[in-house]
Coordinates of N, CA and C and ligand atoms in Angstrom, one line a residue:
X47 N 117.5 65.4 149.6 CA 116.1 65.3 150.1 C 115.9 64.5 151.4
X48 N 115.3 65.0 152.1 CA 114.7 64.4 153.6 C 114.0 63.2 152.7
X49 N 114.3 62.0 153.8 CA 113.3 61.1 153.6 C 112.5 61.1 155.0
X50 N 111.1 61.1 154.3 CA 109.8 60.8 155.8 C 109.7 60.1 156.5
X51 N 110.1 58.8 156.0 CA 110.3 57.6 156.8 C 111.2 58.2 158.3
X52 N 111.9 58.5 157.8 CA 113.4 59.0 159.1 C 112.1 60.2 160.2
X53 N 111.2 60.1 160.4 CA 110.3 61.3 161.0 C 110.9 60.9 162.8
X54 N 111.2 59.7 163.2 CA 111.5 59.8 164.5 C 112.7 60.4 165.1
X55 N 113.3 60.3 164.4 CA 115.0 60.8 164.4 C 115.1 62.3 164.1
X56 N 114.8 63.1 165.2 CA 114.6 64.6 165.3 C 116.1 65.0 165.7
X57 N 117.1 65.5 165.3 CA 117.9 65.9 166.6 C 118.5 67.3 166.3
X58 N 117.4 67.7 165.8 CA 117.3 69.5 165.7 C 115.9 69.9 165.5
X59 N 115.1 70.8 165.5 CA 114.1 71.7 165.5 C 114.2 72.2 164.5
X60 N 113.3 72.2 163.7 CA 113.1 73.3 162.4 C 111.6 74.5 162.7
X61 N 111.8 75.6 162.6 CA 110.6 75.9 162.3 C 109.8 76.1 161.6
X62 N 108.9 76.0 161.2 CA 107.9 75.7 159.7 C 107.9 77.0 159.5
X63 N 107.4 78.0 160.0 CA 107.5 79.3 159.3 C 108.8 79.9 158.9
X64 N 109.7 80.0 159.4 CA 111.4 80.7 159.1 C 112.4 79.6 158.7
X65 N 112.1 78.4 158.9 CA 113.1 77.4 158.6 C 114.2 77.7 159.9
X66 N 113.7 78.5 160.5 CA 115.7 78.6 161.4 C 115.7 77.1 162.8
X67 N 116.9 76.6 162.9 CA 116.9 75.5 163.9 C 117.1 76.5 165.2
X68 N 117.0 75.3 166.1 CA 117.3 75.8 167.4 C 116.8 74.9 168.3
X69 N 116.8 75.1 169.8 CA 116.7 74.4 170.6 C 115.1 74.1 171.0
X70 N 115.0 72.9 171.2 CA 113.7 72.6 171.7 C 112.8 73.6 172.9
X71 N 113.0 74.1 173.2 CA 112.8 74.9 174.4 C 112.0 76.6 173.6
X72 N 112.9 76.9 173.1 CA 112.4 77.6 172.1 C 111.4 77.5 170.8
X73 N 110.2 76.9 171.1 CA 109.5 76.5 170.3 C 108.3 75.9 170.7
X74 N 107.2 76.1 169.6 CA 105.7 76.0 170.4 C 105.9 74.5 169.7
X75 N 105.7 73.3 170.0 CA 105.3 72.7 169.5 C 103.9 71.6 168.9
X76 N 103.4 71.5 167.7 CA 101.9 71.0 167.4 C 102.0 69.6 167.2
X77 N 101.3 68.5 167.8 CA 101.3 67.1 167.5 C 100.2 66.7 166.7
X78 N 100.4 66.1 165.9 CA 99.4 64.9 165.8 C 98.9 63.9 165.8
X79 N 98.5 63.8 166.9 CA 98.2 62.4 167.7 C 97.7 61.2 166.7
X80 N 98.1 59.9 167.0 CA 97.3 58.8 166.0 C 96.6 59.0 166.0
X81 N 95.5 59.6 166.7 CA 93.8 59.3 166.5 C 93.7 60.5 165.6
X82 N 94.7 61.4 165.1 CA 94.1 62.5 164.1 C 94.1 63.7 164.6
X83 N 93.8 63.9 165.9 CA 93.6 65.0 166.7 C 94.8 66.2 166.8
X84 N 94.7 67.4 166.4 CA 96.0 68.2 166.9 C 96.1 68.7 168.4
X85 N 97.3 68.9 169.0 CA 97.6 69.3 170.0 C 98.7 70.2 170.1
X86 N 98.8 71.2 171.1 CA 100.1 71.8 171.6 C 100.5 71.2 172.7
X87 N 101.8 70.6 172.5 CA 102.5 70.2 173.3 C 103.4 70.8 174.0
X88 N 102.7 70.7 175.6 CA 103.5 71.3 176.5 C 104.8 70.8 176.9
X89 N 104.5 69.5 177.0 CA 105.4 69.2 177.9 C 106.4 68.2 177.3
X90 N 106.7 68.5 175.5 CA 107.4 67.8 174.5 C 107.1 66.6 174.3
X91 N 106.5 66.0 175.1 CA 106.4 64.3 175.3 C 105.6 63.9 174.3
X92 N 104.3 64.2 173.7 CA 103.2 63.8 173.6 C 103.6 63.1 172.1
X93 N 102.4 62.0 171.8 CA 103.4 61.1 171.0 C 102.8 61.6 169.3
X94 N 103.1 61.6 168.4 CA 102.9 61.7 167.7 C 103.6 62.5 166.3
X95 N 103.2 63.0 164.9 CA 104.2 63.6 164.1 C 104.1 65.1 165.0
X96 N 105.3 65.7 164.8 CA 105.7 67.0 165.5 C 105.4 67.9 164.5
X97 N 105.2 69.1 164.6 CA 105.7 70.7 164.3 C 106.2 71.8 165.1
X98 N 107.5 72.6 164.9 CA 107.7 73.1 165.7 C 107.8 74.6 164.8
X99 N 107.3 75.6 165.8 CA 107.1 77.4 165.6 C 107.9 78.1 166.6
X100 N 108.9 78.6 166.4 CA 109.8 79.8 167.4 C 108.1 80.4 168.0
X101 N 109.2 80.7 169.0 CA 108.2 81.7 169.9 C 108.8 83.2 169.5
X102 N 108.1 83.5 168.6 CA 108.6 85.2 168.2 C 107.1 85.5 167.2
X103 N 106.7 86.6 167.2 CA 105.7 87.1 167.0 C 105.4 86.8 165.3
X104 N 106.3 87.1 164.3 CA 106.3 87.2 163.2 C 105.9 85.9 163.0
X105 N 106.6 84.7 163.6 CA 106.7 83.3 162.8 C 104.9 83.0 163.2
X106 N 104.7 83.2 164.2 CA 103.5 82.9 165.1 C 102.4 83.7 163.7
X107 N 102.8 85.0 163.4 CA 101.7 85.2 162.4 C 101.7 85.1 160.7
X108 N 103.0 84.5 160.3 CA 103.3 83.9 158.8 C 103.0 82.4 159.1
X109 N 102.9 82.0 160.3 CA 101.9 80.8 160.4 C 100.8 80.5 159.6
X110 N 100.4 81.7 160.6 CA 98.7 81.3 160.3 C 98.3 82.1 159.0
X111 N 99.1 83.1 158.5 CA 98.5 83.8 157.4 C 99.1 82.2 155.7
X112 N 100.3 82.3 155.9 CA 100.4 80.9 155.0 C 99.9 79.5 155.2
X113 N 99.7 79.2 156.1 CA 99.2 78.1 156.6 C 100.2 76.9 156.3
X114 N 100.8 77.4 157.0 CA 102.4 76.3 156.8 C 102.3 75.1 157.6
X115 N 100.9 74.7 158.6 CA 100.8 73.6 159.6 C 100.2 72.7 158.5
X116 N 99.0 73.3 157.6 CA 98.7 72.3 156.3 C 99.9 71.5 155.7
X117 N 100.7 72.5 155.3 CA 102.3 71.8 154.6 C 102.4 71.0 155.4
X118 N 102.9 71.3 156.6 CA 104.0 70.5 157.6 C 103.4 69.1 157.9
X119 N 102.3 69.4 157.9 CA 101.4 67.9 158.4 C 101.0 67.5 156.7
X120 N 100.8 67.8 155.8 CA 99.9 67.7 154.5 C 98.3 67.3 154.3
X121 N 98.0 67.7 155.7 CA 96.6 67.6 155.1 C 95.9 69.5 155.9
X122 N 94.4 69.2 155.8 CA 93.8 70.4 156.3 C 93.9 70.3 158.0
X123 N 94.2 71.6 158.3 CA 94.8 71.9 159.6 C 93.6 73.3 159.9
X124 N 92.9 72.9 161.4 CA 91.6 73.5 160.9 C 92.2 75.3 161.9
X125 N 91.3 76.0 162.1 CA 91.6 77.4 162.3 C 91.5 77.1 163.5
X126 N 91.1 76.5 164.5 CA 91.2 76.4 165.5 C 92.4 75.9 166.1
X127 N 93.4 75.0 165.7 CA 94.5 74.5 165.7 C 95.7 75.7 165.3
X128 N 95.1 77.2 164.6 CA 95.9 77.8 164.6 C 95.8 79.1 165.7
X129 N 94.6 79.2 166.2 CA 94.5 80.0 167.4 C 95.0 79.5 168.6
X130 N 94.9 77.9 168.6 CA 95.5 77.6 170.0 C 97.3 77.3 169.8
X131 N 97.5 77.9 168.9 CA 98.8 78.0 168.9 C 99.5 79.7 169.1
X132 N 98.5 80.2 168.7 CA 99.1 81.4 169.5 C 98.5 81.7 170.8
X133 N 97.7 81.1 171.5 CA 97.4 81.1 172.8 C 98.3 81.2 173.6
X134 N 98.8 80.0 172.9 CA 100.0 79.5 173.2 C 101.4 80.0 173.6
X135 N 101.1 80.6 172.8 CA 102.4 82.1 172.2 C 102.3 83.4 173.4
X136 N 100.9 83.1 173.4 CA 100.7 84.5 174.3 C 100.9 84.1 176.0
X137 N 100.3 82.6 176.4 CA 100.7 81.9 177.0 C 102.4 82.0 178.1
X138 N 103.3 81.7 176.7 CA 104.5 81.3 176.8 C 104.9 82.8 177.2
X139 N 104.9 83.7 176.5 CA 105.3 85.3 176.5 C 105.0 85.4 178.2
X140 N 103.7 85.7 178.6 CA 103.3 85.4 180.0 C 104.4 85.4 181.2
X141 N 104.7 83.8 180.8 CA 106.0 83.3 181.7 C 106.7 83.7 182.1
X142 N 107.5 84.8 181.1 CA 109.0 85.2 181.0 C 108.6 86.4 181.2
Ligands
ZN357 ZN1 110.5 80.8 163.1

């Protein structure tokens, strides 16, 4: 078993919907800022507990249909925090 305490010490990516690792780069990532607030983090930096979601269509919508950001974080994770994550998605797709 993970212990939570260890939360700083990232040195792989999990995704909350598929479980598969992989590189930071490949991945939407959600913070939770100390003040409580969620965010998508662009630019990796931003400080707080992480979640990370492959950028692939499926994970992006067994996201939001399970609501696996509630799990990840354990509390209520509101619907808005799940649209700006595929914004996000659609965003990133954009780019490339
Ligand atoms: Zn995934």
């Amino acid at each position: 078993m993970e212990k939570t305490l260890n939360i700083k010490y990232q040195p792989e990516r999990t995704c909350v919907a598929c479980r598969k690792k992989g590189k930071k780069t490949d991945f939407i990532r959600v913070v939770k800022t100390p003040t409580g607030e969620f965010i998508i983090d662009k630019t990796g930096k931003a400080e707080g507990r992480g979640a990370y979601i492959c950028c692939n269509k499926d994970c992006i919508a067994k996201l939001k249909k399970t609501r696996q950001l509630n799990r990840a974080f354990k509390c209520e994770v509101q619907n808005s925090v799940y649209d700006a994550v595929e914004e996000a998605f659609v965003d990133k797709q954009e780019q490339n």
